[in-house]
mmCIF file of C-alpha atoms in Angstrom:
data_model
loop_
_atom_site.group_PDB
_atom_site.id
_atom_site.type_symbol
_atom_site.label_atom_id
_atom_site.label_comp_id
_atom_site.label_asym_id
_atom_site.label_seq_id
_atom_site.Cartn_x
_atom_site.Cartn_y
_atom_site.Cartn_z
ATOM 1 C CA MET A 1 0.000 0.000 0.000
ATOM 2 C CA ASN A 2 1.290 3.419 -0.902
ATOM 3 C CA TRP A 3 2.140 5.531 2.156
ATOM 4 C CA LEU A 4 0.066 8.386 0.708
ATOM 5 C CA ASP A 5 -3.015 6.130 0.719
ATOM 6 C CA GLU A 6 -2.671 5.667 4.474
ATOM 7 C CA VAL A 7 -3.131 9.391 5.080
ATOM 8 C CA LYS A 8 -6.691 10.391 5.955
ATOM 9 C CA TRP A 9 -7.311 13.381 3.739
ATOM 10 C CA ASP A 10 -10.262 15.574 4.753
ATOM 11 C CA ALA A 11 -13.353 16.239 2.605
ATOM 12 C CA GLU A 12 -11.342 18.753 0.578
ATOM 13 C CA GLY A 13 -8.425 16.386 0.142
ATOM 14 C CA LEU A 14 -6.255 18.246 2.629
ATOM 15 C CA ILE A 15 -4.320 17.499 5.794
ATOM 16 C CA PRO A 16 -3.062 19.991 8.407
ATOM 17 C CA ALA A 17 0.732 20.284 8.522
ATOM 18 C CA ILE A 18 2.838 21.640 11.373
ATOM 19 C CA ALA A 19 6.419 22.751 10.680
ATOM 20 C CA GLN A 20 8.743 22.385 13.646
ATOM 21 C CA GLU A 21 12.382 23.454 13.633
ATOM 22 C CA VAL A 22 14.974 20.748 14.132
ATOM 23 C CA GLY A 23 17.129 21.564 17.139
ATOM 24 C CA SER A 24 15.126 24.296 18.863
ATOM 25 C CA ASN A 25 11.909 22.311 18.397
ATOM 26 C CA ASP A 26 10.113 25.629 17.920
ATOM 27 C CA VAL A 27 6.872 25.475 15.976
ATOM 28 C CA LEU A 28 7.481 27.754 13.017
ATOM 29 C CA MET A 29 4.249 27.649 11.052
ATOM 30 C CA PHE A 30 1.110 25.766 10.154
ATOM 31 C CA ALA A 31 -0.347 25.161 6.699
ATOM 32 C CA PHE A 32 -2.280 22.605 4.692
ATOM 33 C CA MET A 33 -1.098 19.957 2.291
ATOM 34 C CA ASN A 34 -2.871 17.989 -0.383
ATOM 35 C CA ARG A 35 -1.672 14.676 -1.752
ATOM 36 C CA ASP A 36 0.513 16.293 -4.404
ATOM 37 C CA SER A 37 2.176 18.640 -1.943
ATOM 38 C CA LEU A 38 3.003 15.857 0.516
ATOM 39 C CA ALA A 39 4.345 13.686 -2.313
ATOM 40 C CA ARG A 40 6.483 16.585 -3.591
ATOM 41 C CA THR A 41 7.706 17.358 -0.063
ATOM 42 C CA ALA A 42 8.947 13.796 0.327
ATOM 43 C CA GLU A 43 10.535 13.765 -3.140
ATOM 44 C CA LEU A 44 12.256 17.137 -2.871
ATOM 45 C CA GLY A 45 13.102 17.062 0.817
ATOM 46 C CA GLU A 46 11.690 20.583 0.963
ATOM 47 C CA ALA A 47 8.320 21.699 2.297
ATOM 48 C CA VAL A 48 5.641 22.132 -0.356
ATOM 49 C CA TYR A 49 2.246 23.227 0.927
ATOM 50 C CA TRP A 50 -1.164 23.743 -0.631
ATOM 51 C CA SER A 51 -2.292 27.342 -0.678
ATOM 52 C CA ARG A 52 -6.039 27.367 -0.087
ATOM 53 C CA SER A 53 -6.336 31.037 -1.029
ATOM 54 C CA ARG A 54 -4.375 30.742 -4.278
ATOM 55 C CA ARG A 55 -5.496 27.165 -4.951
ATOM 56 C CA ARG A 56 -2.085 25.985 -6.016
ATOM 57 C CA LEU A 57 1.015 24.229 -4.735
ATOM 58 C CA TRP A 58 3.295 26.547 -2.845
ATOM 59 C CA ARG A 59 6.907 25.578 -2.331
ATOM 60 C CA LYS A 60 7.888 27.315 0.892
ATOM 61 C CA GLY A 61 10.555 29.876 0.036
ATOM 62 C CA GLU A 62 9.746 30.071 -3.675
ATOM 63 C CA GLU A 63 9.448 33.851 -3.351
ATOM 64 C CA SER A 64 11.214 34.606 -0.089
ATOM 65 C CA GLY A 65 14.111 32.187 -0.449
ATOM 66 C CA ASN A 66 13.234 30.909 3.027
ATOM 67 C CA VAL A 67 13.169 27.265 1.993
ATOM 68 C CA GLN A 68 12.426 24.581 4.588
ATOM 69 C CA LYS A 69 14.659 21.517 4.332
ATOM 70 C CA VAL A 70 12.604 18.597 5.592
ATOM 71 C CA ARG A 71 14.541 16.248 7.880
ATOM 72 C CA GLU A 72 11.625 14.109 8.999
ATOM 73 C CA VAL A 73 7.938 13.645 8.216
ATOM 74 C CA ARG A 74 5.711 12.390 11.016
ATOM 75 C CA LEU A 75 2.054 11.370 11.069
ATOM 76 C CA ASP A 76 -0.250 11.372 14.076
ATOM 77 C CA CYS A 77 -2.240 8.521 15.630
ATOM 78 C CA ASP A 78 -5.332 9.243 13.524
ATOM 79 C CA ASN A 79 -3.305 9.565 10.311
ATOM 80 C CA ASP A 80 -4.840 12.980 9.749
ATOM 81 C CA VAL A 81 -2.157 15.480 10.800
ATOM 82 C CA VAL A 82 1.424 15.772 9.547
ATOM 83 C CA LEU A 83 4.391 17.096 11.505
ATOM 84 C CA LEU A 84 7.448 18.194 9.535
ATOM 85 C CA LYS A 85 10.810 18.518 11.235
ATOM 86 C CA VAL A 86 12.483 21.223 9.201
ATOM 87 C CA GLU A 87 15.670 23.151 8.933
ATOM 88 C CA GLN A 88 14.591 26.681 8.163
ATOM 89 C CA THR A 89 16.939 28.431 5.741
ATOM 90 C CA GLY A 90 17.344 32.146 5.217
ATOM 91 C CA GLY A 91 17.318 34.130 2.017
ATOM 92 C CA GLY A 92 21.088 34.117 1.678
ATOM 93 C CA PRO A 93 24.438 34.132 3.509
ATOM 94 C CA GLY A 94 24.178 35.969 6.808
ATOM 95 C CA GLU A 95 20.419 36.415 6.438
ATOM 96 C CA ALA A 96 18.151 35.813 9.419
ATOM 97 C CA THR A 97 16.187 32.580 9.161
ATOM 98 C CA VAL A 98 12.563 33.591 9.206
ATOM 99 C CA ALA A 99 9.590 31.335 8.544
ATOM 100 C CA CYS A 100 6.893 34.005 8.832
ATOM 101 C CA HIS A 101 5.924 36.416 6.089
ATOM 102 C CA THR A 102 6.032 39.200 8.719
ATOM 103 C CA GLY A 103 9.792 38.687 8.997
ATOM 104 C CA ARG A 104 9.656 36.861 12.329
ATOM 105 C CA ARG A 105 11.212 33.466 13.036
ATOM 106 C CA SER A 106 7.875 31.862 13.820
ATOM 107 C CA CYS A 107 4.299 32.682 12.882
ATOM 108 C CA PHE A 108 3.249 32.214 16.525
ATOM 109 C CA TYR A 109 4.431 35.555 17.885
ATOM 110 C CA GLN A 110 1.229 36.682 19.602
ATOM 111 C CA VAL A 111 0.662 35.668 23.221
ATOM 112 C CA LEU A 112 -2.548 35.987 25.232
ATOM 113 C CA ARG A 113 -1.840 38.199 28.249
ATOM 114 C CA ASP A 114 -4.361 39.966 30.441
ATOM 115 C CA GLY A 115 -7.105 39.413 27.901
ATOM 116 C CA HIS A 116 -5.146 40.757 24.928
ATOM 117 C CA TRP A 117 -3.028 39.294 22.167
ATOM 118 C CA GLN A 118 0.418 40.780 22.589
ATOM 119 C CA VAL A 119 3.214 40.678 20.029
ATOM 120 C CA VAL A 120 6.242 39.254 21.832
ATOM 121 C CA ASP A 121 8.740 38.334 19.098
ATOM 122 C CA PRO A 122 10.796 40.775 17.032
ATOM 123 C CA VAL A 123 10.820 41.299 13.271
ATOM 124 C CA LEU A 124 14.216 40.006 12.150
ATOM 125 C CA LYS A 125 13.921 40.926 8.495
ATOM 126 C CA ASP A 126 11.922 43.664 6.812
ATOM 127 C CA PRO A 127 9.138 41.974 4.788
ATOM 128 C CA GLU A 128 9.903 44.363 1.932
ATOM 129 C CA ARG A 129 13.347 42.804 1.777
ATOM 130 C CA ILE A 130 11.895 39.281 1.919
ATOM 131 C CA TYR A 131 9.562 39.793 -1.043
ATOM 132 C CA ARG A 132 11.548 42.081 -3.264
ATOM 133 C CA MET B 1 -12.455 44.353 21.533
ATOM 134 C CA ASN B 2 -12.708 40.911 23.053
ATOM 135 C CA TRP B 3 -9.642 38.775 22.334
ATOM 136 C CA LEU B 4 -11.940 35.967 21.165
ATOM 137 C CA ASP B 5 -13.345 38.243 18.465
ATOM 138 C CA GLU B 6 -9.879 38.679 16.998
ATOM 139 C CA VAL B 7 -9.604 34.964 16.284
ATOM 140 C CA LYS B 8 -10.525 33.991 12.724
ATOM 141 C CA TRP B 9 -12.821 31.024 13.185
ATOM 142 C CA ASP B 10 -13.354 28.864 10.105
ATOM 143 C CA ALA B 11 -16.704 28.257 8.397
ATOM 144 C CA GLU B 12 -17.577 25.733 11.108
ATOM 145 C CA GLY B 13 -16.551 28.077 13.917
ATOM 146 C CA LEU B 14 -13.362 26.155 14.619
ATOM 147 C CA ILE B 15 -9.644 26.854 14.830
ATOM 148 C CA PRO B 16 -6.784 24.329 14.683
ATOM 149 C CA ALA B 17 -4.890 23.988 17.979
ATOM 150 C CA ILE B 18 -1.391 22.576 18.464
ATOM 151 C CA ALA B 19 -0.323 21.422 21.935
ATOM 152 C CA GLN B 20 3.400 21.745 22.589
ATOM 153 C CA GLU B 21 5.088 20.631 25.785
ATOM 154 C CA VAL B 22 6.799 23.303 27.859
ATOM 155 C CA GLY B 23 10.459 22.427 28.326
ATOM 156 C CA SER B 24 10.981 19.718 25.718
ATOM 157 C CA ASN B 25 9.081 21.753 23.115
ATOM 158 C CA ASP B 26 7.768 18.451 21.747
ATOM 159 C CA VAL B 27 4.523 18.665 19.800
ATOM 160 C CA LEU B 28 2.174 16.388 21.719
ATOM 161 C CA MET B 29 -1.082 16.562 19.797
ATOM 162 C CA PHE B 30 -3.345 18.492 17.484
ATOM 163 C CA ALA B 31 -7.060 19.133 17.842
ATOM 164 C CA PHE B 32 -9.710 21.732 17.103
ATOM 165 C CA MET B 33 -11.250 24.394 19.308
ATOM 166 C CA ASN B 34 -14.414 26.401 19.031
ATOM 167 C CA ARG B 35 -15.001 29.717 20.763
ATOM 168 C CA ASP B 36 -16.320 28.083 23.931
ATOM 169 C CA SER B 37 -13.411 25.691 24.217
ATOM 170 C CA LEU B 38 -10.819 28.440 23.793
ATOM 171 C CA ALA B 39 -12.631 30.623 26.338
ATOM 172 C CA ARG B 40 -12.795 27.695 28.804
ATOM 173 C CA THR B 41 -9.115 26.886 28.194
ATOM 174 C CA ALA B 42 -8.123 30.433 29.137
ATOM 175 C CA GLU B 43 -10.422 30.478 32.186
ATOM 176 C CA LEU B 44 -9.410 27.071 33.545
ATOM 177 C CA GLY B 45 -5.751 27.115 32.547
ATOM 178 C CA GLU B 46 -6.358 23.605 31.199
ATOM 179 C CA ALA B 47 -6.793 22.520 27.595
ATOM 180 C CA VAL B 48 -10.408 22.134 26.490
ATOM 181 C CA TYR B 49 -10.899 21.078 22.879
ATOM 182 C CA TRP B 50 -13.889 20.621 20.607
ATOM 183 C CA SER B 51 -14.508 17.033 19.613
ATOM 184 C CA ARG B 52 -15.754 17.054 16.035
ATOM 185 C CA SER B 53 -16.794 13.394 16.178
ATOM 186 C CA ARG B 54 -18.713 13.680 19.441
ATOM 187 C CA ARG B 55 -19.784 17.287 18.810
ATOM 188 C CA ARG B 56 -19.097 18.424 22.332
ATOM 189 C CA LEU B 57 -16.472 20.126 24.477
ATOM 190 C CA TRP B 58 -13.764 17.771 25.574
ATOM 191 C CA ARG B 59 -11.586 18.685 28.510
ATOM 192 C CA LYS B 60 -8.307 16.927 27.828
ATOM 193 C CA GLY B 61 -7.833 14.317 30.552
ATOM 194 C CA GLU B 62 -11.485 14.169 31.610
ATOM 195 C CA GLU B 63 -11.409 10.393 31.148
ATOM 196 C CA SER B 64 -7.693 9.590 31.167
ATOM 197 C CA GLY B 65 -6.604 11.978 33.905
ATOM 198 C CA ASN B 66 -3.943 13.235 31.481
ATOM 199 C CA VAL B 67 -4.838 16.897 31.953
ATOM 200 C CA GLN B 68 -2.880 19.574 30.088
ATOM 201 C CA LYS B 69 -2.001 22.609 32.205
ATOM 202 C CA VAL B 70 -1.820 25.535 29.823
ATOM 203 C CA ARG B 71 1.128 27.838 30.462
ATOM 204 C CA GLU B 72 0.770 30.017 27.377
ATOM 205 C CA VAL B 73 -1.653 30.538 24.504
ATOM 206 C CA ARG B 74 -0.236 31.802 21.230
ATOM 207 C CA LEU B 75 -1.901 32.868 17.993
ATOM 208 C CA ASP B 76 -0.349 32.877 14.532
ATOM 209 C CA CYS B 77 0.124 35.738 12.073
ATOM 210 C CA ASP B 78 -3.209 35.081 10.346
ATOM 211 C CA ASN B 79 -5.080 34.749 13.652
ATOM 212 C CA ASP B 80 -6.352 31.364 12.537
ATOM 213 C CA VAL B 81 -4.188 28.819 14.382
ATOM 214 C CA VAL B 82 -3.600 28.490 18.130
ATOM 215 C CA LEU B 83 -0.476 27.109 19.808
ATOM 216 C CA LEU B 84 -0.792 25.981 23.421
ATOM 217 C CA LYS B 85 2.309 25.615 25.574
ATOM 218 C CA VAL B 86 1.271 22.909 27.992
ATOM 219 C CA GLU B 87 2.528 20.930 30.914
ATOM 220 C CA GLN B 88 1.282 17.400 30.290
ATOM 221 C CA THR B 89 0.228 15.658 33.495
ATOM 222 C CA GLY B 90 -0.084 11.928 34.068
ATOM 223 C CA GLY B 91 -2.950 10.004 35.539
ATOM 224 C CA GLY B 92 -1.448 9.945 39.033
ATOM 225 C CA PRO B 93 1.754 9.856 41.103
ATOM 226 C CA GLY B 94 4.493 7.993 39.306
ATOM 227 C CA GLU B 95 2.381 7.616 36.166
ATOM 228 C CA ALA B 96 3.949 8.223 32.761
ATOM 229 C CA THR B 97 2.830 11.490 31.183
ATOM 230 C CA VAL B 98 1.159 10.527 27.953
ATOM 231 C CA ALA B 99 -0.790 12.834 25.666
ATOM 232 C CA CYS B 100 -1.852 10.196 23.137
ATOM 233 C CA HIS B 101 -4.778 7.809 23.563
ATOM 234 C CA THR B 102 -2.451 5.020 22.379
ATOM 235 C CA GLY B 103 -0.398 5.460 25.572
ATOM 236 C CA ARG B 104 2.482 7.281 23.892
ATOM 237 C CA ARG B 105 3.893 10.638 24.949
ATOM 238 C CA SER B 106 3.022 12.296 21.664
ATOM 239 C CA CYS B 107 0.495 11.515 18.949
ATOM 240 C CA PHE B 108 3.202 11.979 16.299
ATOM 241 C CA TYR B 109 4.914 8.611 16.678
ATOM 242 C CA GLN B 110 4.896 7.504 13.022
ATOM 243 C CA VAL B 111 7.838 8.495 10.830
ATOM 244 C CA LEU B 112 8.084 8.208 7.055
ATOM 245 C CA ARG B 113 11.045 5.958 6.217
ATOM 246 C CA ASP B 114 11.755 4.209 2.943
ATOM 247 C CA GLY B 115 8.218 4.809 1.745
ATOM 248 C CA HIS B 116 6.524 3.467 4.871
ATOM 249 C CA TRP B 117 5.116 4.930 8.057
ATOM 250 C CA GLN B 118 7.102 3.387 10.880
ATOM 251 C CA VAL B 119 6.178 3.471 14.549
ATOM 252 C CA VAL B 120 9.203 4.856 16.364
ATOM 253 C CA ASP B 121 7.996 5.768 19.873
ATOM 254 C CA PRO B 122 7.129 3.308 22.646
ATOM 255 C CA VAL B 123 3.816 2.813 24.439
ATOM 256 C CA LEU B 124 4.452 4.080 27.979
ATOM 257 C CA LYS B 125 1.085 3.185 29.424
ATOM 258 C CA ASP B 126 -1.382 0.489 28.431
ATOM 259 C CA PRO B 127 -4.466 2.221 26.948
ATOM 260 C CA GLU B 128 -6.644 -0.160 28.955
ATOM 261 C CA ARG B 129 -5.132 1.359 32.088
ATOM 262 C CA ILE B 130 -5.653 4.891 30.772
ATOM 263 C CA TYR B 131 -9.371 4.440 30.096
ATOM 264 C CA ARG B 132 -10.426 2.135 32.863
#
């Protein structure tokens, strides 16, 4: 049986995917994958997601250069969530490694404190420089 | 503005939630939350999810005793994914701390190797002892 057939895709043919950084174990981002994107991720060794808004495959870093090298692909107990262990790369030598389009390391930079979402992580790279 | 109003709930009123262990930073599990479950999680300081199959609130550990103490709630850049930093508790003194209903620490115990999903993490607690 093909390993892709063991994945329980949802009604739209998608599966949630969590990207976690190798080493720090920080959760960097969350996105969806369809069958093609998971197959491509395994083939390339680089994260390829499915963009629900643009309705197309989206190789992480295709515009920003912030490619995610995939070191391990894990599946949960219900076969319906994927966890990628990734090495997040930057846009070039000496560049900060950012996974978030806001220029932060991780997309999860807002923390609930005293009934408000507070931004707690710094912008490491100007988004205008990421998407130039 | 209420912090719950800033969350972008999906068409079914849900948001994906990732539970990550404080300290190890291991990703333990993934589930969904609705507005009530996120509000209850913040009030109680314990993870309360929405069970899509049972269509009801599900306080993690209500049957197993494996409660998740929530130390931090984070939100991503699109306001549509939640990350919980949790302290996973066991069923009692000396009990292994397991988040997964299979008796493993984490739900992500299957790794893709050579075109197959391989189980790589041990069962720490017999599921029959978890749900007795």
